[in-house]
Short mmCIF file of C-alpha atoms in Angstrom, two decimals:
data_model
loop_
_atom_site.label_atom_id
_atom_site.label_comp_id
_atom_site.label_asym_id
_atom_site.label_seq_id
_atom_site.Cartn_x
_atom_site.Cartn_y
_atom_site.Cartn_z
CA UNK A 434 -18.08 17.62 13.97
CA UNK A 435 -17.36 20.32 11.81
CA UNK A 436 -19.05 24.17 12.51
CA UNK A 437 -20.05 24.43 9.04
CA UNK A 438 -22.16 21.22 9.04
CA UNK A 439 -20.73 19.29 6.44
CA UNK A 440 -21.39 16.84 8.48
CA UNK A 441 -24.99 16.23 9.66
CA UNK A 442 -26.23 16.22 13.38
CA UNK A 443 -28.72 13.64 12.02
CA UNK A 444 -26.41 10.96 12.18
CA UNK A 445 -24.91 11.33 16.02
CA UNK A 446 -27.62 9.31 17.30
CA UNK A 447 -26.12 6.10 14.89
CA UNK A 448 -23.02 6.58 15.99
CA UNK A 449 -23.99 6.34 19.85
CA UNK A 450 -25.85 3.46 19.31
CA UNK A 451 -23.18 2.07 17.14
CA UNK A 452 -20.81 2.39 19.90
CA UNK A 453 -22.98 1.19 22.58
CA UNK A 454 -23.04 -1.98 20.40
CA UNK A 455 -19.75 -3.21 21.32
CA UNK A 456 -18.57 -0.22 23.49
CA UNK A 457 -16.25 1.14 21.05
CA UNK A 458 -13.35 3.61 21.95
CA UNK A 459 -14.03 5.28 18.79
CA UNK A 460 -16.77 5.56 15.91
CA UNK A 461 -16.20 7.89 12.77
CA UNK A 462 -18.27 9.52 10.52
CA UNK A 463 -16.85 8.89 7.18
CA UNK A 464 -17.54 9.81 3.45
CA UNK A 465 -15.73 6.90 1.81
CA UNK A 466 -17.80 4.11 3.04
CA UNK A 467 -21.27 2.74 2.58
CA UNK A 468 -24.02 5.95 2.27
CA UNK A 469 -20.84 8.03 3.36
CA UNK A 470 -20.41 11.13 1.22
CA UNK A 471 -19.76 15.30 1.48
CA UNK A 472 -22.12 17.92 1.01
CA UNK A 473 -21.26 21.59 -0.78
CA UNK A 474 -18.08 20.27 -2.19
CA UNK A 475 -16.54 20.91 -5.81
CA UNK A 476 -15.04 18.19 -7.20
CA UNK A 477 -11.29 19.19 -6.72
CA UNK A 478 -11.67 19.58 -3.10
CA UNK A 479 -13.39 15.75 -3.16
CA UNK A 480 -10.51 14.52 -5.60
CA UNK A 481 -7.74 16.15 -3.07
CA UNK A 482 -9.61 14.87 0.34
CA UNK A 483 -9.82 11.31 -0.99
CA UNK A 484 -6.46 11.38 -2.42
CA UNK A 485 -5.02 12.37 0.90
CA UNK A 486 -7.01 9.64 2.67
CA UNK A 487 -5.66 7.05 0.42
CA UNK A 488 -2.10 8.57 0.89
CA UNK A 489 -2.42 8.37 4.58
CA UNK A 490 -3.90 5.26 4.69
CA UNK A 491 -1.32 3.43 2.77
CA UNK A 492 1.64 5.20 4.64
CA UNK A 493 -0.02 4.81 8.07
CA UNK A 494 -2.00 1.87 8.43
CA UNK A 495 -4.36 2.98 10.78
CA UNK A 496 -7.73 1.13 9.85
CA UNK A 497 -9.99 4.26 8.88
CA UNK A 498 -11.65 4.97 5.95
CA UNK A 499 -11.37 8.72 6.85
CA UNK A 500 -8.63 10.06 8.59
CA UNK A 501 -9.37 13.23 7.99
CA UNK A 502 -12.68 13.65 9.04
CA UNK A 503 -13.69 15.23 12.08
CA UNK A 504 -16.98 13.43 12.54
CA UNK A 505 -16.21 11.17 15.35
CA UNK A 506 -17.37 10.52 18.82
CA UNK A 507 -14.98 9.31 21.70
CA UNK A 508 -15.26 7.75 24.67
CA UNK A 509 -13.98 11.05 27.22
CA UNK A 510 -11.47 8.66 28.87
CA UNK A 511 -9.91 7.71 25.56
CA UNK A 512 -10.21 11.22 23.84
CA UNK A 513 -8.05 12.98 26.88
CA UNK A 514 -5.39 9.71 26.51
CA UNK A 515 -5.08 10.49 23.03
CA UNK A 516 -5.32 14.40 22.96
CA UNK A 517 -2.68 14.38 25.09
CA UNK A 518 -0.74 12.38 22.75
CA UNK A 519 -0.95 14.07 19.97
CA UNK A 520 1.56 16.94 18.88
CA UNK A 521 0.84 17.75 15.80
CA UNK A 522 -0.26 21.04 15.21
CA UNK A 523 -2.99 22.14 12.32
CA UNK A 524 -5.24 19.48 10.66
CA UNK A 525 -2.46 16.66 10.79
CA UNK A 526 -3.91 16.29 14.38
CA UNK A 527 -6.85 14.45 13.33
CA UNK A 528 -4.63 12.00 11.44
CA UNK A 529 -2.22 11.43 14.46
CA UNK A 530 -4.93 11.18 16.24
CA UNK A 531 -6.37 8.25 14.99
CA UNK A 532 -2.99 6.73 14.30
CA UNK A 533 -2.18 7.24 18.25
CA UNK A 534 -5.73 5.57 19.18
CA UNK A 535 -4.67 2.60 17.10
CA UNK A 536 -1.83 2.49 18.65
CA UNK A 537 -2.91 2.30 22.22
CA UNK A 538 -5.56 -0.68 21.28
CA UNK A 539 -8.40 1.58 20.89
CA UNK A 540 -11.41 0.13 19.32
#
């Protein structure tokens, strides 16, 4: 979750009970999907976020709408197996991230 709440503590309580539903590794918060969307953002910084997403995702495969989101909750088991896979430094760490969990089977 990001500090400056562009993303809404509102919806935490869907994404536990979305991962209780089929005890998922991994749930994310996204803004291209469904009611998904961004709040205080100009239009270039929406047009360069989703065009990055769409670049990742067709380079990397990983099965996210959002890989550069930081809305997400994580079991604590698989965030410490992936965390300390990851060596990315800066924001590509959210992308490798997911790309890593993927990777190990995570759900």
């Amino acid at each position: 979750m990001d500090a400056d709440f562009s993303h809404h503590p509102k919806f935490i309580p869907q994404m536990v009970a979305r991962q209780r539903e089929a005890d998922y590794d991994i749930v994310t918060g996204t803004r291209y999907a469904g009611d998904g969307g961004v709040y205080g953002w100009d239009l270039k910084r929406k047009f360069v976020s989703r065009g990055a997403n769409l670049f990742a995702d067709t380079v990397l495969r990983p099965g996210v709408s959002d890989l550069t989101g930081s809305f997400r909750l994580y079991k604590k088991t698989v965030l410490q197996k992936v965390i300390s896979s990851t060596e990315s430094k800066g924001y590509t760490f959210q992308m490798e991230m997911m790309v890593r969990a993927k990777g190990m089977g995570c759900t």
